[in-house]
Amino acid sequence: MPHPSMHPAVLARQMLEMALMLQYFPPPESSKFSEDPRIINRRLADEAIKLVTTNEELHGTMDALECIMLEAMYHSNHGNLRRAWLATRRSIMVAQMMGIDRWRTPHLLVIDTSRSLQPHYIWHNLIYTDRFLSLILGLPSSGATPIPEFERQLPKKQSGTSWLTLELKHSQVAHRLLQRRNGMEDYNVTQEIDTMLLDAARSVPDEFWSLPKFDEPDTNNSAFWRSIRATNQVKHYSLVNCLHLPYLLREDPNRRYEYSKIACLMASREIIRRYNSFRNAKPVLSCCRPMDFVALIAALSLMIGHLNMHQNRAPYGFLQHQRPGDRALVEQLAETMDRVANLNEDAMTYQSSCLIRRLMHIEADAFQGHCYLTEKLHNAVDGGAEDRCNKDECHVLHIFIPYYGTIKISRQSPSTDVTTRKDLANSPSQCSENVADSRTGCVKNTGQKAFVAPYLVSTGNIDFSLHPDVDINAIDSLQPATIPYPDLTASVDDWAFQGVDTAFFGNLIGPNAYSVAENGTGSWEQTAFSSKGTEGYLPPNASHFGMTNS
């Protein structure tokens, strides 16, 4: 029992630690408690957050800083990545106020002197967490910089520190990716970052990259280190995916982007393999929750990559022999997410598995020769009907993404001439559409009529005179009255994907993809499809075997 004279920050730390421990109990085991452990951990965390971590009068000690970091971990374990991002930002500001961001730190006030804290490692951890969350959420980073002396003093390739060296390199890569996102596109930058990732992979022993086996007995904290290794592996491959994702859909007659496509899809496979291995052994969601979001990104990348290959009709595409294995891998991922969702009563993993299966259905149909297109719509689709994950006989899927727009994936008409497209655009189809709502639902049947959109697989222009239903004056901005946005800090219950979907499609298609010419013609100049001003990149000794001219 805590002593009455215990400092509030120390007591809050114990409350948050207890809340984190209770997160590890799956719902089926809640009968062992007199009260549902989820209610207990929420009550403990809410009180600690309300009275200490958000109380500026108690900031200024290492104990209070640790409490704010535990709050970020608590939110992350619940899948509330946006709240975790906010708590991490508060941690950075408090750490800067205390001078932890300097090599020669001033005297630090520590209340509980029985604990050993390493200020420089704490600062590294804060920067790394901030950059990674900012990257997958599509949010800006804090701009805080690491301590060069701390990075230089790390031993090279020694047991117990090689993973920390890898984390430091990953943090540098994440920083460069955030800079690339905010700057002008330059494929030379992509080459430089790719070289950094290759160097990061070589900074740890080769055996580090083997697939962790979580069914082995736990000896000398081996299970903990396997989890650390799996987490770092997934983060590495997610950085590779994020780096090359903008080039996944681009086409070039000289095959400039084949290396990026191969790297992006390779990284996606490695993420899914580790996720399946990890979650089958550790189905309780309180552990490494961002991995669930990264796995969804990997599955979307893999399925969209295959869809794009089918669109190109390449007889010897580099994915031909990999398709059966990729589909089996993604199906296993969906099954794993189903088990996790059922065990934890979790909406995010359930909705992820629904979306993945819808894309698998579309990919299988495209493999049979049907042409599919993907486009970004700015006009909202009403999603007020009941959620369900049924097959759509008309092969039309809308994915509503808050603060971004609607992604439409639909089967293209066999005839692509302008006259046919005009007739189809002005006359409704006889089938209903499915809407995948990334906030609260999986697939919704709107009961509305589907329209066949213009062909937009590689790049192109839309003549909006053919689409009188589209308001070109309002299409460049999403107004709150048009789409019912969730709150920016909404929990995973109200915003399942937390903006990870927004960042993914923004990286894939481009955040500013629409422009209107003087003649009123709208144009989708999607950065994910454009090939202007960029050069393809293949490392020395890379082989073009199995690749086709696009």
XYZ file of C-alpha atoms in Angstrom:
550
model
C 0.000 0.000 0.000
C 1.315 3.493 -0.787
C 2.379 5.623 2.155
C 0.240 8.742 2.817
C 3.317 10.934 2.425
C 4.214 9.502 -1.004
C 4.792 12.151 -3.657
C 1.936 12.361 -6.206
C 4.307 11.711 -9.128
C 5.603 8.498 -7.542
C 2.075 7.346 -6.748
C 0.913 8.188 -10.276
C 3.792 6.172 -11.724
C 2.732 3.140 -9.704
C -0.877 3.606 -10.818
C 0.143 3.804 -14.468
C 2.404 0.774 -14.138
C -0.494 -1.165 -12.634
C -2.776 0.006 -15.451
C -0.225 -1.194 -18.010
C 0.005 -4.586 -16.322
C -3.781 -4.966 -16.327
C -3.827 -4.309 -20.060
C -2.159 -7.685 -20.556
C -5.146 -9.636 -19.275
C -7.385 -10.820 -22.134
C -11.155 -10.390 -21.657
C -11.769 -14.167 -21.212
C -9.669 -14.074 -18.020
C -11.500 -11.106 -16.517
C -13.644 -13.477 -14.430
C -10.625 -13.943 -12.140
C -11.090 -10.358 -10.941
C -13.826 -8.941 -8.772
C -14.153 -6.194 -11.376
C -13.390 -6.112 -15.096
C -9.630 -5.345 -15.369
C -10.338 -3.026 -18.290
C -12.459 -0.843 -16.018
C -9.799 -0.918 -13.298
C -6.935 0.027 -15.612
C -8.965 2.813 -17.186
C -9.845 4.239 -13.774
C -6.232 4.079 -12.573
C -4.896 5.701 -15.733
C -7.571 8.391 -15.898
C -6.871 9.526 -12.335
C -3.094 9.554 -12.837
C -3.445 11.500 -16.085
C -5.942 13.990 -14.677
C -4.081 14.695 -11.430
C -0.408 14.363 -12.391
C 0.660 13.967 -16.021
C -1.444 16.916 -17.214
C -0.817 18.968 -14.052
C 1.994 21.382 -14.886
C 2.567 22.198 -11.220
C 3.982 18.689 -10.731
C 6.240 18.718 -13.799
C 9.964 19.272 -13.454
C 11.045 15.962 -11.931
C 12.270 12.811 -13.623
C 9.426 10.958 -11.922
C 6.808 13.207 -13.532
C 8.510 12.856 -16.919
C 8.417 9.094 -16.567
C 4.691 9.312 -15.781
C 3.994 11.200 -19.007
C 5.977 8.606 -20.965
C 3.948 5.839 -19.308
C 0.794 7.697 -20.300
C 1.948 7.627 -23.931
C 2.604 3.892 -23.639
C -0.824 3.365 -22.099
C -2.558 5.169 -24.974
C -0.460 3.303 -27.530
C -1.368 -0.056 -25.997
C -5.034 0.870 -26.285
C -4.538 1.719 -29.954
C -5.091 5.436 -29.340
C -2.018 6.455 -31.319
C -3.013 10.097 -31.658
C -3.266 10.501 -27.888
C 0.051 8.679 -27.555
C 1.524 11.200 -30.000
C 0.211 14.090 -27.890
C 1.572 12.601 -24.664
C 4.950 12.076 -26.330
C 4.960 15.738 -27.339
C 4.320 16.768 -23.746
C 7.159 14.507 -22.644
C 9.524 16.197 -25.090
C 8.604 19.672 -23.862
C 9.061 18.687 -20.218
C 12.393 17.005 -21.043
C 13.588 20.134 -22.862
C 12.561 22.268 -19.910
C 14.678 20.025 -17.661
C 17.671 20.182 -20.026
C 17.737 16.477 -20.899
C 18.233 17.379 -24.562
C 21.804 18.538 -23.759
C 24.881 16.362 -23.431
C 25.864 18.034 -20.169
C 22.571 17.915 -18.357
C 21.982 20.169 -15.353
C 21.101 18.747 -11.975
C 17.952 16.649 -12.359
C 15.440 16.380 -9.551
C 14.645 12.731 -8.803
C 12.145 11.921 -6.057
C 12.439 8.136 -6.039
C 16.223 7.676 -5.870
C 15.943 3.885 -5.779
C 15.374 3.831 -9.531
C 18.148 4.145 -12.092
C 17.246 6.498 -14.929
C 19.379 7.293 -17.977
C 18.488 10.797 -19.215
C 20.257 10.497 -22.568
C 18.546 7.240 -23.450
C 15.199 8.729 -22.382
C 15.789 11.629 -24.780
C 16.656 9.245 -27.620
C 13.538 7.191 -26.899
C 11.321 10.279 -26.952
C 12.673 11.462 -30.304
C 12.423 7.988 -31.826
C 8.833 7.526 -30.639
C 7.804 10.997 -31.794
C 9.262 10.532 -35.269
C 7.818 7.065 -35.791
C 4.320 8.032 -34.625
C 4.444 11.214 -36.707
C 5.381 9.173 -39.748
C 2.648 6.543 -39.553
C -0.016 9.075 -38.513
C 0.923 11.656 -41.118
C 1.492 14.307 -38.448
C 4.417 16.733 -38.072
C 7.278 15.810 -35.797
C 8.440 17.983 -32.922
C 11.677 18.987 -34.622
C 13.650 17.982 -31.532
C 17.201 16.904 -32.324
C 19.224 14.021 -30.869
C 22.427 14.376 -28.875
C 25.408 13.702 -31.202
C 27.712 12.722 -28.339
C 25.270 10.025 -27.219
C 25.189 8.520 -30.704
C 28.969 8.566 -31.064
C 29.667 6.847 -27.761
C 27.653 3.711 -28.562
C 29.823 0.633 -29.107
C 29.615 -0.895 -32.548
C 28.032 -4.331 -32.964
C 28.294 -5.439 -29.363
C 25.686 -7.584 -27.672
C 23.034 -5.546 -25.903
C 23.792 -2.314 -27.759
C 23.475 -3.257 -31.442
C 19.687 -2.933 -31.276
C 20.113 0.551 -29.807
C 22.420 1.446 -32.699
C 19.711 0.213 -35.053
C 17.124 2.374 -33.286
C 19.319 5.446 -33.664
C 19.695 4.804 -37.388
C 15.961 4.207 -37.714
C 15.337 7.529 -35.996
C 17.584 9.261 -38.536
C 15.751 7.563 -41.413
C 12.352 8.563 -40.006
C 13.593 12.153 -39.775
C 14.639 12.125 -43.441
C 11.301 10.627 -44.472
C 9.453 13.364 -42.603
C 11.590 15.962 -44.372
C 10.886 14.342 -47.750
C 7.153 14.416 -47.059
C 7.235 18.169 -46.490
C 9.621 19.061 -49.309
C 9.777 18.877 -53.072
C 9.931 15.374 -54.451
C 13.377 14.230 -55.532
C 14.184 10.601 -56.260
C 17.809 11.281 -55.336
C 16.600 11.760 -51.764
C 14.917 8.363 -51.925
C 18.221 6.827 -53.025
C 20.044 8.448 -50.118
C 17.491 7.250 -47.568
C 17.555 3.763 -49.063
C 21.322 3.695 -48.556
C 20.784 4.722 -44.923
C 18.385 1.807 -44.427
C 20.848 -0.641 -45.957
C 23.525 0.701 -43.617
C 21.140 0.315 -40.664
C 20.488 -3.324 -41.583
C 24.241 -3.980 -41.624
C 24.720 -2.385 -38.193
C 23.403 -5.527 -36.477
C 24.532 -9.151 -36.903
C 22.910 -11.172 -39.688
C 21.189 -13.503 -37.227
C 19.278 -10.495 -35.870
C 17.077 -10.617 -38.987
C 15.940 -14.206 -38.579
C 12.231 -14.676 -37.930
C 11.745 -14.727 -34.122
C 10.293 -17.961 -32.724
C 7.871 -17.080 -29.970
C 7.000 -20.674 -29.114
C 10.428 -21.284 -27.573
C 10.739 -21.431 -23.748
C 11.535 -18.205 -21.931
C 15.045 -18.342 -20.461
C 16.974 -15.323 -19.175
C 14.322 -12.902 -20.434
C 14.670 -14.358 -23.935
C 10.973 -13.732 -24.646
C 11.457 -10.039 -23.884
C 14.435 -9.764 -26.221
C 12.590 -11.670 -28.949
C 9.786 -9.110 -28.681
C 12.294 -6.256 -28.898
C 13.899 -7.872 -31.941
C 10.542 -8.434 -33.656
C 9.482 -4.850 -32.969
C 12.698 -3.426 -34.404
C 12.437 -5.691 -37.439
C 8.871 -4.558 -38.121
C 9.853 -0.906 -37.711
C 12.745 -1.380 -40.130
C 10.564 -2.928 -42.804
C 7.839 -0.339 -42.232
C 10.419 2.370 -42.969
C 11.362 0.543 -46.183
C 7.679 0.351 -47.101
C 7.103 4.028 -46.358
C 10.181 5.050 -48.352
C 9.211 3.245 -51.552
C 5.401 3.357 -51.319
C 5.045 6.560 -53.422
C 6.501 4.665 -56.395
C 4.371 1.534 -56.093
C 1.833 2.653 -58.719
C 4.090 4.638 -60.991
C 4.818 3.460 -64.500
C 7.802 4.300 -66.641
C 8.832 2.844 -70.015
C 12.394 2.442 -68.749
C 11.339 0.577 -65.602
C 12.731 3.309 -63.383
C 10.668 2.348 -60.365
C 10.965 -1.439 -60.406
C 13.479 -1.368 -57.553
C 11.118 0.686 -55.374
C 8.169 -1.578 -56.178
C 10.136 -4.717 -55.319
C 11.497 -3.171 -52.106
C 8.051 -1.967 -50.986
C 6.404 -5.356 -51.543
C 9.325 -7.271 -50.027
C 9.074 -5.156 -46.887
C 5.317 -5.753 -46.756
C 5.820 -9.528 -46.806
C 8.398 -9.384 -44.033
C 6.070 -7.274 -41.872
C 3.171 -9.691 -42.320
C 5.326 -12.747 -41.546
C 6.481 -11.220 -38.281
C 3.034 -10.002 -37.374
C 1.506 -13.451 -37.885
C 4.246 -15.073 -35.825
C 4.025 -12.466 -33.067
C 0.249 -12.168 -32.747
C -0.387 -15.918 -32.892
C 1.879 -16.244 -29.848
C 0.796 -12.969 -28.165
C -2.841 -12.317 -29.104
C -3.401 -9.839 -26.253
C -3.445 -6.400 -27.859
C -1.726 -4.490 -25.065
C 1.674 -5.504 -26.421
C 3.188 -3.621 -29.381
C -0.130 -2.213 -30.610
C 1.341 -0.075 -33.429
C 2.303 -3.374 -35.073
C -1.392 -3.946 -35.889
C -1.530 -0.685 -37.819
C 1.733 -1.394 -39.634
C 0.468 -4.860 -40.613
C -2.628 -3.292 -42.163
C -0.434 -0.937 -44.197
C 1.643 -3.906 -45.374
C -1.422 -5.877 -46.477
C -2.861 -2.892 -48.344
C 0.484 -2.327 -50.080
C 0.745 -5.955 -51.143
C -2.794 -6.202 -52.526
C -2.602 -2.834 -54.301
C 0.745 -3.874 -55.787
C -0.845 -6.978 -57.287
C -3.824 -4.971 -58.525
C -1.472 -2.604 -60.302
C 0.364 -5.530 -61.901
C -2.915 -6.934 -63.239
C -3.778 -3.534 -64.698
C -0.552 -3.471 -66.697
C -1.294 -6.880 -68.219
C 2.390 -7.779 -67.959
C 2.801 -11.431 -69.095
C 6.092 -11.806 -67.213
C 5.589 -9.445 -64.309
C 7.870 -9.953 -61.327
C 4.866 -10.809 -59.120
C 3.479 -13.663 -61.213
C 5.102 -16.481 -59.235
C 4.678 -14.688 -55.914
C 0.926 -14.157 -56.132
C -0.238 -17.488 -54.588
C 2.166 -17.142 -51.674
C 1.270 -13.494 -51.153
C -2.445 -14.243 -51.072
C -1.905 -17.081 -48.597
C 0.182 -14.763 -46.427
C -2.454 -12.017 -46.448
C -5.257 -14.512 -45.793
C -3.320 -15.788 -42.781
C -2.995 -12.172 -41.627
C -6.765 -11.677 -41.886
C -7.367 -14.881 -39.917
C -4.898 -13.761 -37.250
C -6.653 -10.401 -36.977
C -9.998 -12.192 -36.672
C -8.711 -14.216 -33.718
C -7.228 -11.137 -32.090
C -10.464 -9.200 -32.614
C -12.600 -11.973 -31.118
C -10.317 -12.436 -28.117
C -9.958 -8.742 -27.331
C -13.327 -7.497 -28.596
C -11.359 -5.058 -30.736
C -12.920 -3.039 -33.543
C -9.695 -1.994 -35.262
C -8.434 -5.503 -36.039
C -11.930 -6.618 -37.052
C -12.310 -3.727 -39.481
C -8.798 -4.327 -40.790
C -9.557 -7.964 -41.598
C -12.785 -6.913 -43.349
C -10.995 -4.347 -45.497
C -8.205 -6.798 -46.327
C -10.683 -9.462 -47.456
C -12.551 -6.952 -49.620
C -9.302 -6.058 -51.366
C -8.434 -9.740 -51.768
C -11.808 -10.272 -53.444
C -11.148 -7.378 -55.827
C -7.607 -8.592 -56.553
C -8.880 -12.082 -57.384
C -11.433 -10.594 -59.773
C -8.774 -8.410 -61.400
C -6.567 -11.488 -61.824
C -9.337 -13.003 -63.966
C -8.913 -10.155 -66.421
C -11.275 -7.489 -65.119
C -9.889 -3.967 -65.029
C -10.024 -2.049 -61.743
C -9.234 1.556 -61.036
C -8.453 3.468 -57.882
C -9.237 7.135 -57.459
C -9.524 9.729 -54.751
C -12.928 11.384 -54.430
C -13.565 14.601 -52.548
C -17.339 14.320 -52.358
C -18.567 12.321 -49.396
C -20.498 9.080 -49.731
C -23.287 8.620 -47.248
C -22.444 5.767 -44.954
C -25.445 5.742 -42.689
C -26.515 2.147 -43.223
C -25.672 -0.799 -41.027
C -22.106 -2.143 -41.143
C -21.468 -5.451 -42.811
C -18.669 -7.223 -44.655
C -20.623 -8.802 -47.489
C -19.503 -9.549 -51.021
C -20.219 -6.755 -53.434
C -21.532 -8.241 -56.648
C -20.780 -4.976 -58.434
C -17.149 -4.810 -57.342
C -17.245 -1.212 -56.090
C -15.605 -0.239 -52.815
C -15.424 3.178 -51.194
C -13.006 3.703 -48.309
C -13.883 6.858 -46.405
C -10.811 8.397 -44.782
C -11.360 11.317 -42.378
C -9.483 14.534 -43.218
C -8.432 13.091 -46.604
C -11.375 12.052 -48.736
C -12.797 8.866 -50.166
C -10.771 6.236 -52.003
C -12.842 4.457 -54.631
C -11.827 1.090 -56.061
C -14.150 -0.111 -58.798
C -14.295 -2.446 -61.768
C -13.845 -0.600 -65.045
C -16.232 -0.972 -67.934
C -14.858 -3.126 -70.797
C -15.264 -0.133 -73.088
C -13.050 2.800 -72.189
C -13.879 5.186 -75.013
C -15.035 8.639 -74.059
C -18.573 8.205 -75.363
C -19.163 5.089 -73.301
C -17.687 6.690 -70.213
C -19.941 9.694 -70.690
C -23.039 7.529 -70.975
C -22.082 5.517 -67.904
C -21.255 8.601 -65.902
C -24.667 10.112 -66.598
C -26.706 6.949 -66.014
C -26.711 5.093 -62.697
C -25.797 1.447 -62.479
C -28.283 -1.071 -61.153
C -26.122 -2.134 -58.265
C -25.440 -0.711 -54.838
C -22.062 0.348 -53.507
C -20.046 -0.683 -50.483
C -18.467 1.926 -48.254
C -15.590 1.032 -45.958
C -15.678 3.557 -43.152
C -12.268 3.835 -41.517
C -13.741 5.545 -38.440
C -16.357 3.196 -37.049
C -17.443 0.573 -39.557
C -16.118 -1.950 -41.973
C -18.213 -2.097 -45.117
C -21.491 -0.253 -45.399
C -24.139 -0.720 -48.067
C -25.450 2.726 -48.908
C -28.280 1.671 -51.161
C -27.142 4.350 -53.602
C -26.433 3.824 -57.274
C -22.895 3.186 -58.446
C -21.225 5.195 -61.176
C -18.363 4.039 -63.356
C -15.513 6.479 -62.984
C -12.914 7.494 -65.601
C -9.893 5.281 -66.133
C -7.269 6.320 -63.619
C -4.887 3.418 -63.190
C -1.568 4.995 -64.082
C -2.262 8.705 -64.444
C -4.598 10.942 -66.325
C -7.051 13.787 -66.527
C -10.737 13.966 -65.734
C -13.004 16.084 -67.901
C -15.555 17.180 -65.343
C -17.984 18.165 -68.079
C -18.620 14.420 -68.239
C -19.438 14.368 -64.521
C -22.155 16.929 -63.749
C -22.643 15.419 -60.307
C -19.202 16.635 -59.175
C -18.848 20.166 -57.806
C -15.429 21.294 -59.037
C -15.615 24.505 -57.009
C -15.776 22.653 -53.705
C -13.751 19.576 -54.583
C -10.398 20.938 -53.446
C -11.368 21.164 -49.796
C -13.262 18.912 -47.437
C -15.604 20.951 -45.270
C -16.854 19.664 -41.892
C -20.419 19.986 -43.149
C -19.618 17.582 -45.994
C -18.016 14.763 -44.035
C -18.711 14.035 -40.338
C -15.164 14.157 -39.049
C -14.187 12.401 -35.844
C -12.511 14.451 -33.160
C -8.797 14.942 -33.807
C -7.987 13.079 -30.588
C -10.767 10.501 -30.930
C -10.142 7.101 -29.392
C -9.784 3.905 -31.381
C -13.459 3.186 -30.650
C -14.507 6.300 -32.590
C -11.697 6.394 -35.156
C -10.485 2.852 -35.706
C -7.457 3.534 -37.893
C -6.394 6.736 -36.062
C -5.265 8.459 -39.266
C -2.855 5.703 -40.308
C -5.081 5.210 -43.357
C -4.854 8.929 -44.125
C -1.057 8.834 -44.056
C -0.952 5.641 -46.145
C -3.110 6.898 -49.008
C -1.537 10.337 -48.786
C 1.848 8.697 -49.321
C 0.542 6.368 -52.038
C -1.559 8.809 -54.062
C -0.409 12.200 -52.834
C -2.030 14.728 -50.480
C -2.517 17.459 -53.093
C -3.636 15.501 -56.107
C -6.278 17.776 -57.580
C -6.070 20.934 -59.649
C -8.476 22.884 -61.869
C -7.350 24.465 -65.135
C -8.570 27.820 -66.444
C -11.044 26.079 -68.746
C -12.661 24.387 -65.755
C -11.248 20.946 -66.504
C -10.229 19.052 -63.381
C -6.993 17.083 -63.319
C -5.800 14.384 -60.920
C -2.049 14.933 -60.948
C -1.392 12.213 -58.427
C 2.121 12.258 -57.096
C 2.051 8.497 -56.727
C 1.457 8.186 -60.472
C 3.567 11.031 -61.823
C 7.027 10.329 -63.158
C 8.174 13.843 -63.987
C 11.626 14.905 -63.010
C 12.676 11.694 -61.324
C 15.212 9.058 -62.167
C 14.877 5.379 -61.495
C 17.249 3.805 -59.036
C 18.744 0.357 -58.947
C 21.704 -0.430 -56.724
C 24.901 -1.707 -58.315
C 24.727 -5.371 -59.362
C 20.899 -5.347 -59.232
C 19.349 -7.648 -61.785
C 16.450 -6.863 -64.104
C 15.705 -10.574 -64.510
C 11.986 -11.240 -64.433
C 11.009 -7.598 -64.919
C 9.012 -6.363 -67.873
C 8.958 -3.187 -69.843
C 5.898 -1.220 -68.774
